[in-house]
Amino acid sequence: MTATLVTVRRSGARRRRIPVIAIVGLAVLAAACLAALLAPWLAPYPPDVPAGAGSQPPSLEHPLGTTTQGFDVLSQLLYGARTSLGVGLAVAGITTVMGLAIGVIAAYRGGWTDSVLSLLTNVFLVLPGLPLIVVLAAFLPPGPSTIILVLSITGWAFGARLFRSQALSLRTREFVAAAETAGMGRLRVMGTQIVPNMASIIAAFVVNQVVFAITAEASLEFLGLGDPTTISWGTMLFWAQTGSALLLGNWWEFVFPGLAIALTASMLTFVNYAVDETSSPRLQARELVHRFLGTGTRSSSLITPVRRTDASS
Amino acid sequence: MTTVDISSPAVAGPVVALTDVTKRYRRGAIAAVSDVDLTVGARRIVALVGESGSGKSTLGRMVVGLLDPTSGDVRVDAEPVVPVKRRRRARPRRAQMVFQDVYGSLNPSQDIGRQIEEAFLSSHPGSSRAAARARAAALLARVGLDPDLYAARRPDDLSGGQRQRVGIARALAGDPSVVIADEPISMLDVSIRRDVLDLLVGLRDDEGVSVLYITHDLLSAGYVADDIVVLFRGMVVEQGPAREVLARPRHPYSRLLAGSSPGLGQEERARVFLEAPRPRTPWNGEGCPFAPRCPFAQELCRTALPPLTVTGRAGDAATAAARCHRLEELDALVATREEEADR
Amino acid sequence: MPRPDVSPATPAASAEVLRIDALEVGYVVADGVAPAVRGVDLTVRSGELVALAGESGCGKSTIAQSVLRILRPPGVITGGRILLEGEDVLAMSPARLRRVRWARAAIVMQNSLTALDPVHRVGDQIDEVVRAHRRDHGGGRHRTTGELLEMVGIDARRGRDYPHELSGGMRQRAAIAMALALSPSLIVMDEPTTALDVVVQREILAMVTALQHELGFGVLLISHDLPLLTRYADRIAVMKDGLVVEETTPAELAVTGGVDSYTRRLVASVPRPGTWEAA
């Protein structure tokens, strides 16, 4: 994933600059992940033991306030990040790997293999996602593992189809034929010729999946389909709901977990946007010209602009 | 350490042998290649010349196994060619290819040294990575690219000519008996074409590898090839030693091709054919494929496919032959027509 | 039998159709403008075929696309004048430029498959061009699509075909027919035959020169194929690194083999019958 985002310096003047928002997004995300990992040391109080009086607004003692039952919101947020981010990354990882495996194999092998795998993919695509998630979550033992399972089952097919079509177009490229002519094994061809050239689309997919998984997980837990005894941003919202935080005016109980989810999603979207930007030379070209001509010039890309660099402009 | 063996070839007889090869598409409706016989001898360069749609690339791809023939026999080193689709690690592939598309035939996300290593490992299973690296460096040097400077580069950083050299190095990594060069210079700048062609000639002279050079350009074919085979609409219409085919092409299409190639000095001799009007209706599949465009076509030409008639000495690697009903009288016919025109 | 592709040029009172003066064109990069054309002078008269020869990166395609200002971003024209029948293209308003495009000067690109719309019939696309012109300029007799197709050697009935149903050579002829639709005085051809076979290349260029003698338009031909250019061009300008290093005629070239060292290198790089001994 880093390959597409790092500044690439090549011979000549071709250098890709990382857009600022990508740096911002990555930095915030990195900070969040770090905070989650270091929760046991960063959290001022244990998250599951009442740490003070209930329904306390943010104060010096409790920077993000306490819940109706007296749990420290900040501590819960930090520990909850582990579950939320963990589920998000796990689902993204599983669906990407599954989608890649099935999509690329189907595209490369073709024939019967492709027919069977595509049928499987289409079946899972057609299954109504949300109802299935709800039903599965309702019947399986509650907890983050179930949520990971459920989201992965319903989420891999989209990736499989995406990766299959990308792999199909790569499969017909001459360098793949060249590798096959040299006698390269099938698995190796898929691993060294096809998948590495899908890097940016894989990166974009992973990012999208994390966003999807985090918000889906929060939704499930908010609906009570998760394990209420675990701590995550979603369960925080669940408890805020059942504890009537809104009625009581305890805005800090739902605003902070909500913000955490929204912020994570936004930062991921920034990163995604940056991936798109750096992989579209045409957008870059237009941008360069506009910057060169200065603001205020109405230029159409259908007419080459004239900007004289000599004195008689 | 691998050494390049340039002693006499392990297999006596032709390195490439195509017998009666046909390739049809669309349930037999379209014949890309019809009943072609083609041989490439050891240490020979054979040029396969034809326009687009003549079937030359199709033939090339059948030799390396990227395409299966509909019927007929394709052999390399006397062994039937295993299609790439069904390749086996234990069977090294003795026919390798240099591709036309210099910009698409190298993996954009891998260092070129690595790509040559991979090609070596694919055909020498069980070799160590170190051996592969050494061989890759040697091959890069062989094609004129300093391995210290180029092995770690990406294809993106190379010019078209450099990429094609890498393509040749990669083809050599498999220790082939024959290299199929499919229009290797058509996408390159003019001033570097000759260098790449010289490299191909070097394959024959230094490595003892045969080359099947596929092109639409008669001039470059004349520059590298020992023998020329002219293809038209999927059929061999003329073949013979390169010098002869270029100096005195016999078949009407060969004459037309030679006349259209600037610098060969064949325009006058081919004038009749150059000025013949282009047919408005496509060939109906019967008789001689060139008949619709031939100013000397007769009824026989339109109904019966002419056989490939031997015109030269037997025993040459490519026995001179041409496919025309009126081959013997063609020169006289052309002369008469010229006289009429000048009057 | 007359040979339309071998006739002497008629200089007489040939008007200047295109005049390029000190043209400078560049590509915007992160820290400035990378020059692609560094001061080029060139003229094309009516009935003349002027060739711009050189290898990739020399700037010839940049010039071709600049004439009609269709150079895509990040291209920017940074200096000089391009006079089309006396009028500076670089000073035209967008509206004027749109009217001039196709009516006064047209372009034929290398890959006709991308120039022709794949989802419309060839004849319809030519009709479209003619109709659009009538809207802008009104009145005047224009050739019908059928006539245009016949002029370039395509059976008029094939106007009903889609681009992918035509061979590469026929598509290129159709593109030329489209360029001729409004009877422009200049046609720019950017490597029009590079992707085609020798026989077809010859036929198309012979057709173009024949049409030139009949209709009188000028042609700016971009190519890297020197042998082809010596056969069909009236003048050849050799380009390298954004500059014209030599301007010559086929006759001169045959005698001198080129004055500039780069020209000589280009000429020498063509395999010739005499050098076959090496094979």
XYZ file of C-alpha atoms in Angstrom, chain B residues 50-52 56 186 188-194 197 201 204 216-220 222-226 243 246-247 253 256-257 259-264 267-268 271 274-275 278 280 293 341-342, chain C residues 1-3 5 54-57 150 153-158 173 194-203 224-228 230-231 262 265-266 268-273 275-279:
94
model
C 3.215 -10.164 -44.836
C 0.687 -7.409 -44.284
C -1.534 -7.220 -41.237
C 2.230 -14.042 -39.672
C 8.064 -1.489 -35.655
C 11.040 1.850 -32.259
C 12.703 5.000 -33.441
C 14.376 4.709 -36.786
C 17.921 5.366 -35.619
C 17.954 2.483 -33.169
C 16.229 -0.090 -35.305
C 19.366 -1.278 -36.913
C 18.343 -5.954 -35.777
C 21.706 -11.356 -36.190
C 22.518 -16.576 -34.783
C 5.691 -6.367 -42.772
C 8.846 -4.572 -43.878
C 10.694 -6.243 -46.687
C 13.730 -4.015 -46.275
C 14.491 -5.089 -42.735
C 16.384 -8.404 -46.377
C 18.805 -6.972 -43.870
C 18.699 -9.844 -41.396
C 17.303 -12.923 -43.031
C 18.856 -15.889 -44.767
C 18.634 -12.226 -51.795
C 14.312 -9.382 -53.000
C 16.152 -9.142 -56.292
C 2.053 -10.054 -54.345
C 3.765 -5.575 -55.232
C 5.403 -5.663 -51.810
C 7.583 -2.318 -55.417
C 6.034 -0.581 -52.432
C 9.214 -0.728 -50.390
C 11.191 2.407 -51.068
C 14.878 1.811 -51.745
C 14.625 -1.635 -53.289
C 9.059 0.065 -58.529
C 9.404 -0.120 -62.266
C 4.365 -0.940 -61.852
C 1.059 -1.097 -58.126
C -1.405 0.499 -60.452
C -7.938 -2.254 -55.264
C -14.096 -3.353 -53.992
C -6.224 -7.761 -57.256
C 1.183 1.318 -71.360
C 4.077 3.176 -72.927
C -1.662 5.890 -68.605
C -1.326 9.007 -66.467
C 0.606 8.746 -63.234
C 1.599 10.511 -58.100
C 12.272 13.165 -36.554
C 12.207 10.618 -33.788
C 10.060 10.380 -30.710
C 10.391 13.344 -28.416
C -15.392 7.917 -53.249
C -11.216 5.350 -52.583
C -13.950 3.954 -50.357
C -17.116 2.596 -51.872
C -19.844 5.061 -50.876
C -22.002 2.216 -49.594
C -19.449 1.500 -46.868
C -8.971 6.931 -45.623
C 2.791 4.544 -39.340
C 0.594 1.752 -38.116
C -0.144 0.520 -41.634
C 1.621 -1.816 -44.026
C 3.976 -0.681 -46.725
C 1.545 -1.329 -49.548
C -1.281 0.564 -47.887
C 1.047 3.376 -46.863
C 2.013 3.890 -50.442
C -1.551 3.824 -51.666
C 9.682 9.299 -38.776
C 9.797 7.251 -41.956
C 12.441 8.994 -44.008
C 12.314 6.732 -47.078
C 8.585 7.291 -47.370
C 11.685 11.216 -49.758
C 9.174 9.599 -52.066
C 21.698 14.158 -37.256
C 22.436 9.566 -38.982
C 18.758 9.222 -39.815
C 22.179 6.036 -42.584
C 19.944 4.139 -40.213
C 17.763 2.780 -42.978
C 18.890 -0.678 -44.012
C 19.728 -0.555 -47.672
C 20.186 -3.198 -50.321
C 24.323 -3.318 -46.738
C 22.810 -6.749 -46.927
C 26.236 -8.206 -47.066
C 26.234 -7.960 -43.304
C 23.435 -10.512 -42.982
